[in-house]
Amino acid sequence: ADLIFLLLQDADGKVSRVIRVGTRKSQLARIQTDSVVEKLKELHPDVHFEIGKRSLIGEKSLFTKELENALEKNEVDLVVHSLKDLPTVLPVGFTIGSVLKRENPHDAVVLHPKHKGKCLDSLANKSVVGTSSLRRAAQLKKKFPHLEFKDIRGNLNTRLKKLDEKDDFSAIILAAAGLQRMGWENRISQILGPDDCMYAVGQGALAVEVRARDQDILEMVSVLNDSDTVLRCISERAFLKHLEGGCSVPVAVYTEVKNSQLYLTGAVYSLDGSDSLKETMQTSISSDNQVEEQEKVDEKAQRVGITALKVSEAAQDAAEKLGVDLGNLLLSKGAKEILTVARQLNDAR
């Protein structure tokens, strides 16, 4: 992974500490990391940057593992991820120290240039739409039965190239947040609302992973926490964890905070979308503007891998319970059976 060095200076201008940031090598990962580093720089104006030259190439899970190895060996002090790429249970010794304000969490339709001006509804019968996500495919097959959905792999740049330079796909589905971060909003033909396609757990939010025992680094990154995003994502991750879901099964969510209430809608689908369960629950997250002091951070302060200092403990507990309760409600209605079949069919593909 590329290493970005933040040099923390003391009052005399001497370098007091080097904070090293790990990132994946893709253009999007680098943009995301740079945006987080910029925010840290604003909040710690005495920080200087130096960018290292090491890099890793590989699959997502390998990246995460390699970056966590670097964290474990004290080669880096923090790593920036897309929250949706992080499992609901992190390896011992690591925690998510901050979840930044969520950008657009929805999915976007990107059309082949020859279909400019159309939307999924108006694409011709049997048009092929590319997506690597079981969650997207399950929902969209049900909603747009006239379309065919096929796998498309690679990072954002690769997928767009496959769409534009060949005739294999009429459109592809991508996370709106990634396109916006890359400055490619002009390619978005349609944003899919929750009625068309609910999003992935944590989609649109950036997370900073640190060593769980590094109190000073935890404090430093905690200023980046966005309270509403933290609470929404805790509830989503608790829901997914309780269902024992992951990338290999179609699980989708939609959350919002209104008038001190957190609303969580969660759903599970069969691979073709024909079978599904969807429910909504809510909980109060009002904390009378009081954030409880956390004297000492220990592993127990983690909720689904997140240690959010400066966010109400009571509200975090309520958000986690909401996710578990909604998971239990869906399990009581047969979610386990739907997901088991989906997992078996996917493994057999």
Short mmCIF file of C-alpha atoms in Angstrom, two decimals:
data_model
loop_
_atom_site.label_atom_id
_atom_site.label_comp_id
_atom_site.label_asym_id
_atom_site.label_seq_id
_atom_site.Cartn_x
_atom_site.Cartn_y
_atom_site.Cartn_z
CA ALA A 1 0.00 0.00 0.00
CA ASP A 2 1.14 3.53 -0.57
CA LEU A 3 2.19 5.19 2.65
CA ILE A 4 1.37 8.80 3.41
CA PHE A 5 3.40 10.26 6.25
CA LEU A 6 1.87 12.95 8.46
CA LEU A 7 4.52 14.72 10.52
CA LEU A 8 3.15 16.09 13.77
CA GLN A 9 5.23 19.04 15.00
CA ASP A 10 5.44 20.46 18.48
CA ALA A 11 5.36 24.18 19.38
CA ASP A 12 9.08 24.62 18.59
CA GLY A 13 8.57 23.32 15.09
CA LYS A 14 10.33 20.03 15.79
CA VAL A 15 8.77 16.88 14.47
CA SER A 16 7.23 15.16 17.47
CA ARG A 17 5.63 12.18 15.75
CA VAL A 18 5.15 10.64 12.35
CA ILE A 19 1.64 9.38 11.61
CA ARG A 20 1.73 6.95 8.70
CA VAL A 21 -1.37 6.32 6.61
CA GLY A 22 -1.86 3.17 4.54
CA THR A 23 -3.94 3.07 1.37
CA ARG A 24 -4.68 0.76 -1.54
CA LYS A 25 -3.18 1.68 -4.86
CA SER A 26 -6.32 2.29 -6.93
CA GLN A 27 -7.14 5.84 -7.99
CA LEU A 28 -10.37 5.85 -5.94
CA ALA A 29 -8.61 4.54 -2.80
CA ARG A 30 -6.00 7.24 -3.16
CA ILE A 31 -8.61 9.99 -3.63
CA GLN A 32 -10.48 8.74 -0.54
CA THR A 33 -7.32 8.60 1.57
CA ASP A 34 -6.20 12.05 0.44
CA SER A 35 -9.62 13.50 1.37
CA VAL A 36 -9.36 12.06 4.89
CA VAL A 37 -5.76 13.29 5.27
CA GLU A 38 -6.85 16.78 4.16
CA LYS A 39 -9.52 16.83 6.89
CA LEU A 40 -7.00 15.70 9.49
CA LYS A 41 -4.65 18.43 8.30
CA GLU A 42 -7.36 21.08 8.77
CA LEU A 43 -8.02 19.83 12.30
CA HIS A 44 -4.28 19.52 13.06
CA PRO A 45 -2.76 22.47 11.16
CA ASP A 46 0.76 21.61 12.31
CA VAL A 47 0.82 18.42 10.25
CA HIS A 48 3.06 17.93 7.20
CA PHE A 49 2.80 15.29 4.49
CA GLU A 50 5.31 13.03 2.88
CA ILE A 51 4.17 10.29 0.50
CA GLY A 52 5.97 6.95 0.43
CA LYS A 53 6.44 4.83 -2.68
CA ARG A 54 5.48 1.28 -1.60
CA SER A 55 2.48 -0.36 -3.25
CA LEU A 56 0.41 -3.52 -3.23
CA ILE A 57 -1.67 -5.04 -5.99
CA GLY A 58 -4.34 -7.68 -5.39
CA GLU A 59 -7.89 -8.49 -4.44
CA LYS A 60 -9.94 -6.47 -1.92
CA SER A 61 -9.70 -8.98 0.92
CA LEU A 62 -5.96 -9.35 0.34
CA PHE A 63 -5.55 -5.57 0.41
CA THR A 64 -7.39 -5.37 3.73
CA LYS A 65 -5.27 -8.19 5.16
CA GLU A 66 -2.00 -6.65 3.93
CA LEU A 67 -2.94 -3.25 5.31
CA GLU A 68 -3.90 -4.81 8.66
CA ASN A 69 -0.55 -6.62 8.69
CA ALA A 70 1.14 -3.26 8.23
CA LEU A 71 -0.98 -1.84 11.10
CA GLU A 72 -0.09 -4.79 13.31
CA LYS A 73 3.65 -4.38 12.64
CA ASN A 74 3.46 -0.64 13.36
CA GLU A 75 4.44 0.11 9.76
CA VAL A 76 1.33 2.29 9.42
CA ASP A 77 -0.82 3.95 12.08
CA LEU A 78 -4.15 4.25 10.29
CA VAL A 79 -5.81 2.98 7.13
CA VAL A 80 -8.68 4.51 5.15
CA HIS A 81 -11.30 2.11 3.76
CA SER A 82 -14.74 2.20 2.18
CA LEU A 83 -16.79 1.04 5.17
CA LYS A 84 -18.78 -1.39 3.01
CA ASP A 85 -15.56 -3.35 2.35
CA LEU A 86 -14.91 -4.00 6.06
CA PRO A 87 -16.33 -7.11 7.78
CA THR A 88 -18.67 -6.67 10.76
CA VAL A 89 -16.11 -8.40 12.99
CA LEU A 90 -12.55 -7.08 12.76
CA PRO A 91 -9.47 -9.07 13.77
CA VAL A 92 -8.50 -8.68 17.43
CA GLY A 93 -6.45 -5.54 18.07
CA PHE A 94 -8.05 -3.41 15.35
CA THR A 95 -10.99 -1.03 15.40
CA ILE A 96 -12.72 1.53 13.20
CA GLY A 97 -11.81 4.79 14.95
CA SER A 98 -13.97 7.03 12.80
CA VAL A 99 -16.78 6.91 10.27
CA LEU A 100 -16.96 10.10 8.23
CA LYS A 101 -20.08 11.90 7.06
CA ARG A 102 -21.78 9.65 4.55
CA GLU A 103 -21.97 10.71 0.94
CA ASN A 104 -24.78 9.55 -1.36
CA PRO A 105 -25.24 5.88 -0.34
CA HIS A 106 -27.40 4.96 -3.34
CA ASP A 107 -26.52 3.06 -6.49
CA ALA A 108 -26.23 4.79 -9.86
CA VAL A 109 -26.95 3.71 -13.43
CA VAL A 110 -24.18 4.46 -15.95
CA LEU A 111 -25.27 4.00 -19.56
CA HIS A 112 -23.31 3.04 -22.65
CA PRO A 113 -22.80 6.34 -24.58
CA LYS A 114 -25.18 5.15 -27.35
CA HIS A 115 -28.05 4.95 -24.83
CA LYS A 116 -27.55 8.48 -23.49
CA GLY A 117 -30.76 9.98 -22.11
CA LYS A 118 -32.39 6.62 -21.30
CA CYS A 119 -33.02 4.95 -17.93
CA LEU A 120 -33.39 1.29 -16.92
CA ASP A 121 -37.13 1.40 -17.68
CA SER A 122 -36.61 2.59 -21.25
CA LEU A 123 -33.79 0.21 -22.22
CA ALA A 124 -34.80 -2.35 -24.87
CA ASN A 125 -35.94 -5.84 -23.97
CA LYS A 126 -33.06 -8.23 -23.11
CA SER A 127 -30.58 -5.35 -22.72
CA VAL A 128 -27.61 -6.50 -20.63
CA VAL A 129 -26.79 -4.63 -17.41
CA GLY A 130 -23.48 -5.24 -15.64
CA THR A 131 -23.13 -5.55 -11.87
CA SER A 132 -20.85 -7.59 -9.63
CA SER A 133 -23.29 -7.34 -6.70
CA LEU A 134 -25.78 -10.08 -5.79
CA ARG A 135 -27.71 -7.46 -3.80
CA ARG A 136 -28.17 -5.17 -6.80
CA ALA A 137 -28.95 -8.01 -9.22
CA ALA A 138 -31.57 -9.59 -6.92
CA GLN A 139 -33.49 -6.31 -6.49
CA LEU A 140 -33.21 -5.14 -10.08
CA LYS A 141 -34.19 -8.48 -11.65
CA LYS A 142 -37.46 -8.26 -9.76
CA LYS A 143 -38.02 -4.57 -10.57
CA PHE A 144 -36.90 -4.65 -14.22
CA PRO A 145 -37.75 -8.15 -15.54
CA HIS A 146 -37.18 -7.10 -19.18
CA LEU A 147 -33.43 -6.69 -18.53
CA GLU A 148 -30.65 -9.27 -18.23
CA PHE A 149 -27.99 -8.95 -15.53
CA LYS A 150 -24.42 -10.16 -15.99
CA ASP A 151 -21.30 -10.08 -13.86
CA ILE A 152 -18.75 -7.31 -14.41
CA ARG A 153 -15.50 -7.18 -12.43
CA GLY A 154 -12.66 -4.75 -11.80
CA ASN A 155 -12.23 -1.33 -10.24
CA LEU A 156 -14.25 1.72 -11.35
CA ASN A 157 -11.86 2.65 -14.18
CA THR A 158 -11.85 -0.94 -15.52
CA ARG A 159 -15.64 -1.28 -15.44
CA LEU A 160 -16.24 2.02 -17.22
CA LYS A 161 -13.71 1.02 -19.88
CA LYS A 162 -15.48 -2.34 -20.38
CA LEU A 163 -18.80 -0.49 -20.75
CA ASP A 164 -17.60 2.21 -23.17
CA GLU A 165 -15.17 0.31 -25.37
CA LYS A 166 -17.19 -2.85 -26.00
CA ASP A 167 -20.81 -3.59 -26.84
CA ASP A 168 -21.31 -6.22 -24.12
CA PHE A 169 -23.30 -3.99 -21.76
CA SER A 170 -26.05 -1.41 -22.25
CA ALA A 171 -25.48 -0.11 -18.72
CA ILE A 172 -23.65 -0.86 -15.49
CA ILE A 173 -24.62 -0.23 -11.87
CA LEU A 174 -22.07 1.43 -9.58
CA ALA A 175 -22.08 3.15 -6.19
CA ALA A 176 -22.91 6.83 -6.69
CA ALA A 177 -20.40 7.88 -3.99
CA GLY A 178 -17.44 6.36 -5.85
CA LEU A 179 -18.38 8.07 -9.11
CA GLN A 180 -18.81 11.39 -7.30
CA ARG A 181 -15.45 11.07 -5.52
CA MET A 182 -13.77 10.39 -8.87
CA GLY A 183 -15.41 13.50 -10.36
CA TRP A 184 -17.49 11.44 -12.79
CA GLU A 185 -20.97 12.71 -11.81
CA ASN A 186 -21.64 13.50 -15.48
CA ARG A 187 -21.74 9.74 -16.19
CA ILE A 188 -24.63 9.17 -13.77
CA SER A 189 -27.84 8.71 -15.79
CA GLN A 190 -30.08 7.72 -12.89
CA ILE A 191 -29.82 7.41 -9.12
CA LEU A 192 -31.70 4.35 -7.85
CA GLY A 193 -33.89 5.25 -4.86
CA PRO A 194 -34.83 2.76 -2.12
CA ASP A 195 -37.97 1.67 -4.03
CA ASP A 196 -35.77 0.45 -6.90
CA CYS A 197 -32.66 -0.71 -5.07
CA MET A 198 -31.73 -0.44 -1.40
CA TYR A 199 -28.02 -0.04 -0.73
CA ALA A 200 -25.26 -2.12 0.85
CA VAL A 201 -24.41 -1.93 4.56
CA GLY A 202 -22.07 1.05 5.08
CA GLN A 203 -22.23 2.18 1.43
CA GLY A 204 -21.09 5.77 0.83
CA ALA A 205 -19.20 6.09 4.13
CA LEU A 206 -15.43 6.16 4.65
CA ALA A 207 -13.89 4.48 7.70
CA VAL A 208 -10.52 4.93 9.40
CA GLU A 209 -9.10 1.70 10.86
CA VAL A 210 -6.56 1.97 13.69
CA ARG A 211 -4.98 -0.18 16.40
CA ALA A 212 -7.57 -0.53 19.16
CA ARG A 213 -5.07 0.32 21.93
CA ASP A 214 -3.69 3.49 20.36
CA GLN A 215 -5.59 5.96 22.52
CA ASP A 216 -3.85 9.02 21.05
CA ILE A 217 -4.55 8.01 17.43
CA LEU A 218 -8.14 7.09 18.34
CA GLU A 219 -8.56 10.57 19.86
CA MET A 220 -6.99 12.17 16.81
CA VAL A 221 -9.27 10.46 14.27
CA SER A 222 -12.41 10.62 16.46
CA VAL A 223 -12.94 14.27 15.49
CA LEU A 224 -13.83 12.99 12.01
CA ASN A 225 -16.82 11.00 13.33
CA ASP A 226 -20.21 12.09 11.99
CA SER A 227 -22.72 11.12 14.65
CA ASP A 228 -25.70 10.36 12.37
CA THR A 229 -23.53 8.31 9.98
CA VAL A 230 -21.96 6.39 12.89
CA LEU A 231 -25.39 5.49 14.30
CA ARG A 232 -26.87 4.55 10.91
CA CYS A 233 -23.86 2.36 10.09
CA ILE A 234 -23.79 0.68 13.52
CA SER A 235 -27.45 -0.31 13.06
CA GLU A 236 -26.80 -1.56 9.49
CA ARG A 237 -23.70 -3.55 10.49
CA ALA A 238 -25.47 -5.06 13.53
CA PHE A 239 -28.34 -6.13 11.25
CA LEU A 240 -25.95 -7.79 8.77
CA LYS A 241 -23.91 -9.44 11.52
CA HIS A 242 -27.02 -10.85 13.19
CA LEU A 243 -28.17 -12.34 9.88
CA GLU A 244 -24.65 -13.74 9.40
CA GLY A 245 -24.75 -12.10 5.99
CA GLY A 246 -21.79 -11.05 3.86
CA CYS A 247 -20.87 -10.42 0.23
CA SER A 248 -22.10 -13.88 -0.75
CA VAL A 249 -25.76 -13.17 0.05
CA PRO A 250 -28.20 -10.45 -1.06
CA VAL A 251 -28.82 -8.24 2.01
CA ALA A 252 -29.82 -4.58 1.60
CA VAL A 253 -30.59 -1.66 3.90
CA TYR A 254 -31.94 1.86 4.02
CA THR A 255 -31.53 4.15 7.04
CA GLU A 256 -32.46 7.68 8.01
CA VAL A 257 -32.36 9.90 11.08
CA LYS A 258 -35.40 12.15 11.62
CA ASN A 259 -36.41 14.01 14.79
CA SER A 260 -34.05 12.02 17.06
CA GLN A 261 -35.40 8.75 15.64
CA LEU A 262 -33.24 6.27 13.74
CA TYR A 263 -35.16 4.32 11.09
CA LEU A 264 -33.70 1.09 9.71
CA THR A 265 -35.20 -0.82 6.78
CA GLY A 266 -33.56 -4.15 6.06
CA ALA A 267 -34.22 -6.80 3.45
CA VAL A 268 -32.99 -10.20 2.28
CA TYR A 269 -33.51 -11.64 -1.19
CA SER A 270 -33.23 -14.86 -3.13
CA LEU A 271 -30.66 -14.60 -5.97
CA ASP A 272 -33.34 -13.89 -8.60
CA GLY A 273 -35.26 -11.53 -6.30
CA SER A 274 -38.45 -13.62 -6.49
CA ASP A 275 -38.37 -14.35 -2.76
CA SER A 276 -37.77 -11.54 -0.28
CA LEU A 277 -38.42 -10.23 3.21
CA LYS A 278 -38.36 -6.55 4.09
CA GLU A 279 -39.20 -4.77 7.35
CA THR A 280 -38.64 -1.38 9.01
CA MET A 281 -38.04 -0.59 12.68
CA GLN A 282 -37.09 2.57 14.56
CA THR A 283 -35.54 3.63 17.85
CA SER A 284 -34.93 6.87 19.74
CA ILE A 285 -31.35 8.13 19.66
CA SER A 286 -31.87 11.38 21.56
CA SER A 287 -29.09 11.78 24.11
CA ASP A 288 -29.92 15.25 25.48
CA ASN A 289 -26.78 16.52 23.76
CA GLN A 290 -24.63 14.73 26.32
CA VAL A 291 -21.73 12.59 25.28
CA GLU A 292 -20.61 10.30 28.04
CA GLU A 293 -16.94 10.42 28.92
CA GLN A 294 -15.00 7.31 28.00
CA GLU A 295 -12.11 7.18 30.42
CA LYS A 296 -10.47 4.15 28.94
CA VAL A 297 -11.01 2.54 25.59
CA ASP A 298 -11.06 -1.22 25.68
CA GLU A 299 -12.23 -3.81 23.20
CA LYS A 300 -15.67 -3.80 24.80
CA ALA A 301 -16.28 -0.22 23.63
CA GLN A 302 -16.42 -1.61 20.08
CA ARG A 303 -19.78 -2.03 18.45
CA VAL A 304 -19.64 -4.14 15.28
CA GLY A 305 -16.02 -3.11 14.87
CA ILE A 306 -16.56 0.60 15.52
CA THR A 307 -15.13 2.58 18.46
CA ALA A 308 -16.78 6.00 18.14
CA LEU A 309 -15.47 8.40 20.76
CA LYS A 310 -17.44 11.69 20.98
CA VAL A 311 -20.68 9.92 19.97
CA SER A 312 -23.26 9.16 22.69
CA GLU A 313 -22.76 5.68 24.13
CA ALA A 314 -26.50 5.32 24.81
CA ALA A 315 -27.33 6.22 21.20
CA GLN A 316 -24.74 3.72 19.92
CA ASP A 317 -26.26 1.00 22.14
CA ALA A 318 -29.73 1.85 20.82
CA ALA A 319 -28.50 1.72 17.20
CA GLU A 320 -26.83 -1.66 17.71
CA LYS A 321 -29.94 -3.06 19.41
CA LEU A 322 -32.09 -1.79 16.52
CA GLY A 323 -30.00 -3.76 14.03
CA VAL A 324 -30.15 -6.93 16.15
CA ASP A 325 -33.91 -6.56 16.70
CA LEU A 326 -34.61 -6.10 12.98
CA GLY A 327 -32.37 -9.09 12.23
CA ASN A 328 -34.37 -11.18 14.70
CA LEU A 329 -37.66 -10.04 13.14
CA LEU A 330 -36.53 -11.14 9.67
CA LEU A 331 -35.12 -14.42 11.03
CA SER A 332 -38.49 -15.14 12.68
CA LYS A 333 -40.14 -14.73 9.26
CA GLY A 334 -37.78 -17.12 7.45
CA ALA A 335 -34.76 -15.02 6.44
CA LYS A 336 -32.33 -17.82 7.30
CA GLU A 337 -33.89 -20.16 4.72
CA ILE A 338 -33.77 -17.52 1.95
CA LEU A 339 -30.13 -16.68 2.70
CA THR A 340 -29.04 -20.31 3.02
CA VAL A 341 -30.44 -21.16 -0.42
CA ALA A 342 -28.92 -17.97 -1.90
CA ARG A 343 -25.52 -18.85 -0.43
CA GLN A 344 -25.66 -22.44 -1.70
CA LEU A 345 -26.70 -21.37 -5.21
CA ASN A 346 -24.01 -18.70 -5.32
CA ASP A 347 -21.31 -21.13 -4.14
CA ALA A 348 -22.39 -23.59 -6.84
CA ARG A 349 -22.06 -21.02 -9.64
#
